[in-house]
PDB file of C-alpha atoms in Angstrom:
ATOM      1  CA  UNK A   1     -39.688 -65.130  -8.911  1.00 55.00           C
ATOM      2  CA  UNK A   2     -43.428 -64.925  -8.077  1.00 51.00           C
ATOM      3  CA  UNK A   3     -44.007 -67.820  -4.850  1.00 52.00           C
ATOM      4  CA  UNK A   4     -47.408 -69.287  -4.262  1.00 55.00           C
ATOM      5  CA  UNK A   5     -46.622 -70.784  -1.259  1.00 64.00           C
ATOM      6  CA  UNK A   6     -47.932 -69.766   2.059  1.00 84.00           C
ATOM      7  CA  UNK A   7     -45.477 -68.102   4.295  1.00 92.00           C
ATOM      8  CA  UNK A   8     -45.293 -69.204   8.057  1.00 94.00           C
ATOM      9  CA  UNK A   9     -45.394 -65.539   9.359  1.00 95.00           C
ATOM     10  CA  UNK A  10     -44.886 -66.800  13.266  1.00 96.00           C
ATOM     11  CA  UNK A  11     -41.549 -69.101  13.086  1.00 97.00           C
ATOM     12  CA  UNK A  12     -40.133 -66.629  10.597  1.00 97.00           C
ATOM     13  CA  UNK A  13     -40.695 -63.483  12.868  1.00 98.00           C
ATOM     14  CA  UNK A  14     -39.593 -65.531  16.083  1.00 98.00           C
ATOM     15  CA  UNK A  15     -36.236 -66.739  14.454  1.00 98.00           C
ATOM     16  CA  UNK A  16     -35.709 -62.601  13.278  1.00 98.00           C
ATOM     17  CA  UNK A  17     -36.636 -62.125  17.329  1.00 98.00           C
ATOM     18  CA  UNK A  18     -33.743 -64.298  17.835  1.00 98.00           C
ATOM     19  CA  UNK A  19     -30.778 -63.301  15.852  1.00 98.00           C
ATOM     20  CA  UNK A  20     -29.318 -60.394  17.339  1.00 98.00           C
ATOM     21  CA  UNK A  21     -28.760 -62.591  19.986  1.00 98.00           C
ATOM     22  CA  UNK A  22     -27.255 -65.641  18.091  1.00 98.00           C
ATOM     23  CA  UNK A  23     -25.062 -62.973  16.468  1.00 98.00           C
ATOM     24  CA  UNK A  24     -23.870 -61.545  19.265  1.00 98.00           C
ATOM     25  CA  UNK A  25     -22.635 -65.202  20.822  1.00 98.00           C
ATOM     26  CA  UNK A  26     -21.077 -65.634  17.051  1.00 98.00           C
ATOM     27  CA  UNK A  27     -18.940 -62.610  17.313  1.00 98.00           C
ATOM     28  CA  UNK A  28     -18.787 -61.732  20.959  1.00 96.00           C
ATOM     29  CA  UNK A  29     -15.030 -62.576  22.586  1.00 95.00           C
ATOM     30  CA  UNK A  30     -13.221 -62.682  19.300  1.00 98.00           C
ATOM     31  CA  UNK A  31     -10.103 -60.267  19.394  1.00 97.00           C
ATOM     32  CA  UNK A  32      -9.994 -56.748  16.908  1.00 96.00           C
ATOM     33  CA  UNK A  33      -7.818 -58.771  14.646  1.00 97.00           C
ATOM     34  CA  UNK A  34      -9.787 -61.665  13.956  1.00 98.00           C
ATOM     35  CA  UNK A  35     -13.048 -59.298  14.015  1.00 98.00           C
ATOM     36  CA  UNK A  36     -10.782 -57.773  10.940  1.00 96.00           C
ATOM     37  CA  UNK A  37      -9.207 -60.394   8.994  1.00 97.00           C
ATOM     38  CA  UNK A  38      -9.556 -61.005   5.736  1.00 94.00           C
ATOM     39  CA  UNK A  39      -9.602 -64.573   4.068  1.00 91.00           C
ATOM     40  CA  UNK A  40      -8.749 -62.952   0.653  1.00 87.00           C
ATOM     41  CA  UNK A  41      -8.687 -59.576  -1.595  1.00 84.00           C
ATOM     42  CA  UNK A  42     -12.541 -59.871  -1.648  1.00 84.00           C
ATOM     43  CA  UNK A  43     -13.387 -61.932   1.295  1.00 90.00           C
ATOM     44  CA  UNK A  44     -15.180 -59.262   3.995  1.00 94.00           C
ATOM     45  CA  UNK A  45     -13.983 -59.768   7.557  1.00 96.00           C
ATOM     46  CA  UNK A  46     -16.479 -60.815  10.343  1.00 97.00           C
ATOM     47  CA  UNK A  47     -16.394 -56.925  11.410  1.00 97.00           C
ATOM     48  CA  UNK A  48     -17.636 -56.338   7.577  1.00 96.00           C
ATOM     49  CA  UNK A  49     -20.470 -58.879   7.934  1.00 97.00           C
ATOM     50  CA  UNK A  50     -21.955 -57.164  11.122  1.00 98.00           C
ATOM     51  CA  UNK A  51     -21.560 -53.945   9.622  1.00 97.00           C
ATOM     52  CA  UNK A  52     -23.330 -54.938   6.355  1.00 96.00           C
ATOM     53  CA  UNK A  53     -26.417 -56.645   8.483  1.00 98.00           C
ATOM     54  CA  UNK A  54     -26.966 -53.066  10.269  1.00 97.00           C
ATOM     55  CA  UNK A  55     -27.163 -51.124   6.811  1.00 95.00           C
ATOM     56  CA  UNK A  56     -29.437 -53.881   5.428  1.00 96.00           C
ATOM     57  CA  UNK A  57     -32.021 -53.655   8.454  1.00 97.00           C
ATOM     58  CA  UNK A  58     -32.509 -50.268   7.437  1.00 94.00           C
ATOM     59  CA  UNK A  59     -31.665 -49.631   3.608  1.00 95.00           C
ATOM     60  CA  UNK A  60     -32.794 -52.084   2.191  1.00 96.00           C
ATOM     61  CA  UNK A  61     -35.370 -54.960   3.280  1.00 97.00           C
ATOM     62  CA  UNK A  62     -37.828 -53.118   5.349  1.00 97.00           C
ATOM     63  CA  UNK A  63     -37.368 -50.438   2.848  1.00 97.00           C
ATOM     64  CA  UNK A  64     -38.289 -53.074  -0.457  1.00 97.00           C
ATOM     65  CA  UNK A  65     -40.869 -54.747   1.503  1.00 98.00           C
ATOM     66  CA  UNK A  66     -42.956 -51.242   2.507  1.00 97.00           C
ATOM     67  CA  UNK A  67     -42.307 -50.205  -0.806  1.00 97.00           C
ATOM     68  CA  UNK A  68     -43.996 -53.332  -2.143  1.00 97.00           C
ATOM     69  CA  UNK A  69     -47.068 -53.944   0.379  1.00 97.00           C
ATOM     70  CA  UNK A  70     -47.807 -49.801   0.003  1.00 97.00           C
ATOM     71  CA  UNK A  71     -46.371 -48.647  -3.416  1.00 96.00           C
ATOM     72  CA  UNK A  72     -46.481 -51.767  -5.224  1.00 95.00           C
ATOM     73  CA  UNK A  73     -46.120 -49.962  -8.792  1.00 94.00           C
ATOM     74  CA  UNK A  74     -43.299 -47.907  -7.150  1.00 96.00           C
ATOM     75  CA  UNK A  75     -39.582 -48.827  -7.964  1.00 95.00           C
ATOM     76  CA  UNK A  76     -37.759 -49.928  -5.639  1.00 94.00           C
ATOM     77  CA  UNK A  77     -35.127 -47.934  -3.640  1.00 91.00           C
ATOM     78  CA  UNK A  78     -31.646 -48.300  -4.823  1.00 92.00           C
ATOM     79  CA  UNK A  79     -29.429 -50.571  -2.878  1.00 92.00           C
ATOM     80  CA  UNK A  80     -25.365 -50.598  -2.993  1.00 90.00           C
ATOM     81  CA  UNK A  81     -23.919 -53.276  -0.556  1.00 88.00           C
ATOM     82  CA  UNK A  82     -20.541 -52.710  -1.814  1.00 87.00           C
ATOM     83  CA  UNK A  83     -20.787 -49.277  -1.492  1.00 89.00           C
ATOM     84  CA  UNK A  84     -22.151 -49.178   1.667  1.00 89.00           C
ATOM     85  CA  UNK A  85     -18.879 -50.783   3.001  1.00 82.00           C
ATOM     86  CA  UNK A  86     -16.432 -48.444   1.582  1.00 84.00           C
ATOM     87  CA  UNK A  87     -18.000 -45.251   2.017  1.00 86.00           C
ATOM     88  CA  UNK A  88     -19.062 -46.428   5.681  1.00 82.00           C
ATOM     89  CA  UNK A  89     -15.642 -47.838   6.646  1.00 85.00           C
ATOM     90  CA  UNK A  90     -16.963 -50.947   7.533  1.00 88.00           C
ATOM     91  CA  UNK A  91     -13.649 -52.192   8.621  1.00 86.00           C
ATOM     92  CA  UNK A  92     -12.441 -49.360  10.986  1.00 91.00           C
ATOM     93  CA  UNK A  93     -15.723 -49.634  12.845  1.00 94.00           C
ATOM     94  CA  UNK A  94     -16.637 -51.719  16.286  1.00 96.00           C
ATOM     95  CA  UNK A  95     -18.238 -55.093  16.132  1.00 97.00           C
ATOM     96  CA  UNK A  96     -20.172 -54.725  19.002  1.00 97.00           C
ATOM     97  CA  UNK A  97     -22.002 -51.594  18.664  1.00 97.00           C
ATOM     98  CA  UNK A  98     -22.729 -52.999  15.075  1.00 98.00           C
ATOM     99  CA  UNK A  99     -24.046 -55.900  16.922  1.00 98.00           C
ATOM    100  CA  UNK A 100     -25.777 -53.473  19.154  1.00 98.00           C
ATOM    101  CA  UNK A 101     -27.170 -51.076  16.775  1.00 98.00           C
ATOM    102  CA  UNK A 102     -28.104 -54.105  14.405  1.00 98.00           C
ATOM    103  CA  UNK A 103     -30.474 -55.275  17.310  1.00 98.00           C
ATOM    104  CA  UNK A 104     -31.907 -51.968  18.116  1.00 98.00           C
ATOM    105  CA  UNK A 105     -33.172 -51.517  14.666  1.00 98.00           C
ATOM    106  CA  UNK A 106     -34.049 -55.315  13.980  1.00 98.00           C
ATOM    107  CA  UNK A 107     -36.582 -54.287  17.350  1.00 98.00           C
ATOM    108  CA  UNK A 108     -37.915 -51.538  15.281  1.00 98.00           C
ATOM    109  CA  UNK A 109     -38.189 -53.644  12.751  1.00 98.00           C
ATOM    110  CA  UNK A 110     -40.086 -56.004  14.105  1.00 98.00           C
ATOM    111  CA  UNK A 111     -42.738 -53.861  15.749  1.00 98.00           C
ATOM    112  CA  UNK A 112     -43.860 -52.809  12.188  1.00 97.00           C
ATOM    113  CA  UNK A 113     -43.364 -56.631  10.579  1.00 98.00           C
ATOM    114  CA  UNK A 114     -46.142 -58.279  13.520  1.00 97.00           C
ATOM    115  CA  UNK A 115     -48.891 -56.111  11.447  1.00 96.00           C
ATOM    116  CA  UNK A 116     -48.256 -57.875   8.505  1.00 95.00           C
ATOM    117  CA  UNK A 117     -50.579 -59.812   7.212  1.00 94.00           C
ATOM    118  CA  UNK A 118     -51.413 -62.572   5.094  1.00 93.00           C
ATOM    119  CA  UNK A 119     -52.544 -60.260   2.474  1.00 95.00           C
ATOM    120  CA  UNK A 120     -50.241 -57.879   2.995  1.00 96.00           C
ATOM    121  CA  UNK A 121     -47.538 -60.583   1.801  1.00 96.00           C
ATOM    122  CA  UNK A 122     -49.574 -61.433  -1.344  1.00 96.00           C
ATOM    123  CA  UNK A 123     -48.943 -57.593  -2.930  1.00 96.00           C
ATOM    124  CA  UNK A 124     -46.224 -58.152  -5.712  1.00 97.00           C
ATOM    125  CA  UNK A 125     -43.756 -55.486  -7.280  1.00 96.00           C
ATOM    126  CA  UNK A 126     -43.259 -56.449 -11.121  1.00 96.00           C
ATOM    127  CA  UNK A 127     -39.781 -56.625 -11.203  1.00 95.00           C
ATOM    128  CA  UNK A 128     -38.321 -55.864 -14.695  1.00 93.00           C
ATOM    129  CA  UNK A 129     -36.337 -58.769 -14.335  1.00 94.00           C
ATOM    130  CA  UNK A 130     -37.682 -61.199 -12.245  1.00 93.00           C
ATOM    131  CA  UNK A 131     -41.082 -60.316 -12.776  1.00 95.00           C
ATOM    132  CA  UNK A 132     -43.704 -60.447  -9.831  1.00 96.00           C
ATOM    133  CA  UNK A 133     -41.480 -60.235  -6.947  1.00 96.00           C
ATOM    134  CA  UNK A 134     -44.483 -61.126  -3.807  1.00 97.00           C
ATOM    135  CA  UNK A 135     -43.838 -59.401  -0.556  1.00 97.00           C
ATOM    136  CA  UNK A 136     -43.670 -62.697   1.093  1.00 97.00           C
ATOM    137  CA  UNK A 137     -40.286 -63.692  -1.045  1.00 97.00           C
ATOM    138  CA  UNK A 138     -38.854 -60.036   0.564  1.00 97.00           C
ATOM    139  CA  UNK A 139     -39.896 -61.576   4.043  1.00 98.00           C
ATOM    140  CA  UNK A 140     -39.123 -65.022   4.028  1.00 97.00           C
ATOM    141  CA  UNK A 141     -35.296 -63.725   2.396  1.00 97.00           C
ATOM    142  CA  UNK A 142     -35.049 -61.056   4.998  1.00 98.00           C
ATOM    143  CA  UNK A 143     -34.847 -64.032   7.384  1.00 98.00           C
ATOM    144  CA  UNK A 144     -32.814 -66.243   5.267  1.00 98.00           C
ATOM    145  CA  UNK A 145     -30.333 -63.393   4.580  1.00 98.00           C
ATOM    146  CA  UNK A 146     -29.367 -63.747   8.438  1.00 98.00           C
ATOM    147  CA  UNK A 147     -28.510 -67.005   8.012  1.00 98.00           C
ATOM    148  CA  UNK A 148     -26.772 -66.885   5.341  1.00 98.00           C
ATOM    149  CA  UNK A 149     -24.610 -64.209   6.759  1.00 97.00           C
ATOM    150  CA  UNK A 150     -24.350 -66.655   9.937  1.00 98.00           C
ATOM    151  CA  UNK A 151     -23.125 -69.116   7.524  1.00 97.00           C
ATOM    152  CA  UNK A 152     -20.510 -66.594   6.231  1.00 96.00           C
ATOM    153  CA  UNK A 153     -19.416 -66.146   9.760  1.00 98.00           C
ATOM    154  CA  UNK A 154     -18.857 -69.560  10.718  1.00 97.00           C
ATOM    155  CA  UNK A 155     -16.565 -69.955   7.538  1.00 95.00           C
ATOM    156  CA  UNK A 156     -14.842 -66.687   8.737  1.00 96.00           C
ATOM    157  CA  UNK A 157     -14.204 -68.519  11.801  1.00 97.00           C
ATOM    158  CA  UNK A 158     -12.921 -72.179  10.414  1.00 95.00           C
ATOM    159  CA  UNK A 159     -10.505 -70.097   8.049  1.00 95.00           C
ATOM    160  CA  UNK A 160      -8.992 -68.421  11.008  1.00 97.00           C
ATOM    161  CA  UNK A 161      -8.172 -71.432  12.375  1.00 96.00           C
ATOM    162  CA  UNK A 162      -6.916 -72.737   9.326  1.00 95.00           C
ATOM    163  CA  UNK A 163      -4.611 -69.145   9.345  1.00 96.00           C
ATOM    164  CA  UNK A 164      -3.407 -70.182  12.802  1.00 97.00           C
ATOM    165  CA  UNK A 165      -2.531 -73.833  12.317  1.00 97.00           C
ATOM    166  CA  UNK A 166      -1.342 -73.771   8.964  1.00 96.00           C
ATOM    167  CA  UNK A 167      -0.473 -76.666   7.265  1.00 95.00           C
ATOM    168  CA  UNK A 168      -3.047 -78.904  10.045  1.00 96.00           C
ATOM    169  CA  UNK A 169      -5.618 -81.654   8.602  1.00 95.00           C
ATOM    170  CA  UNK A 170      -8.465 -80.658   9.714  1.00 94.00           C
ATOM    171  CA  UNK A 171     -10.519 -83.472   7.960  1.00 93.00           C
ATOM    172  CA  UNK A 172     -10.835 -84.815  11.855  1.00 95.00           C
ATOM    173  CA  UNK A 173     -13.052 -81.603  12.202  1.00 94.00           C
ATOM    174  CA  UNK A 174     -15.722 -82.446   9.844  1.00 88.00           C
ATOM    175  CA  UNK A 175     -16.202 -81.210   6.460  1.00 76.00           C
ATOM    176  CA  UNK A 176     -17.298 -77.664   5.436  1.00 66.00           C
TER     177      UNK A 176
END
């Protein structure tokens, strides 16, 4: 999983500046029940989503990534996604002090990611699966993790419109 490529530390940092905000016009106005449905037994609802990116800015990628630039040789901290979202009720909590409490520590975040370095992102945890695991892959996926939540929420939102019009072609729409 080792990357030799150079990471763009600027455009990566300013599009983590950015996402609270382009999370909060993703999720902002929709009603408690669409903030709650579920497409399926193991689809998680939107509310589920926001939830999940507050526990990760905290438990688990600025956790990894110190762990790797400091105590490379150090294993990394557990992580339990699933478990995070049952224990933490995911679902019975608001969306928008996830939102809000996802920003606030994305913030914090962010204060301690603008000292990173160039070198800093070449120290590399040997994974005992993946092998040398470079800070700069923890990073660059930190950012790519919000989008691909983003992505998750945009499908969350074309399903509930396919929940509301059932039966509609919505070819006219564009394809997913």
């Amino acid at each position: 999983m080792e990357d030799k490529s150079t990471v763009e530390i600027g455009p990566i940092l300013e599009r983590m500046r950015a996402f609270p905000g382009v999370l909060r016009a993703a999720v902002g106005g929709l009603s408690r029940g669409d903030l709650r449905w579920r497409p399926g037994a193991d689809g998680w609802p939107i509310v589920e989503i926001v939830w999940h990116l507050v526990d990760e800015e905290e438990l688990d990628f600025p956790r990894r990534l110190r762990s790797t630039i400091e105590e490379p040789e150090k294993a990394w901290p557990a992580i339990d996604p699933e478990g995070w979202a049952s224990d933490g009720a995911y679902r019975d909590r608001d969306a928008a002090a996830g939102v809000d409490e996802f920003e606030r520590r994305r913030l914090a975040n962010l204060e301690w990611l603008r000292t990173l370095t160039h070198d800093d992102l070449e120290r590399a945890y040997p994974h005992p699966e993946w092998g040398a695991v470079r800070a700069s892959v923890l990073f660059a996926s930190w950012c790519a993790h919000d989008a691909l939540h983003l992505r998750q929420i945009s499908k969350r939102l074309y399903q509930l419109v396919e929940r509301d019009a059932p039966g509609v072609d919505l070819r006219y729409a564009g394809s997913w």
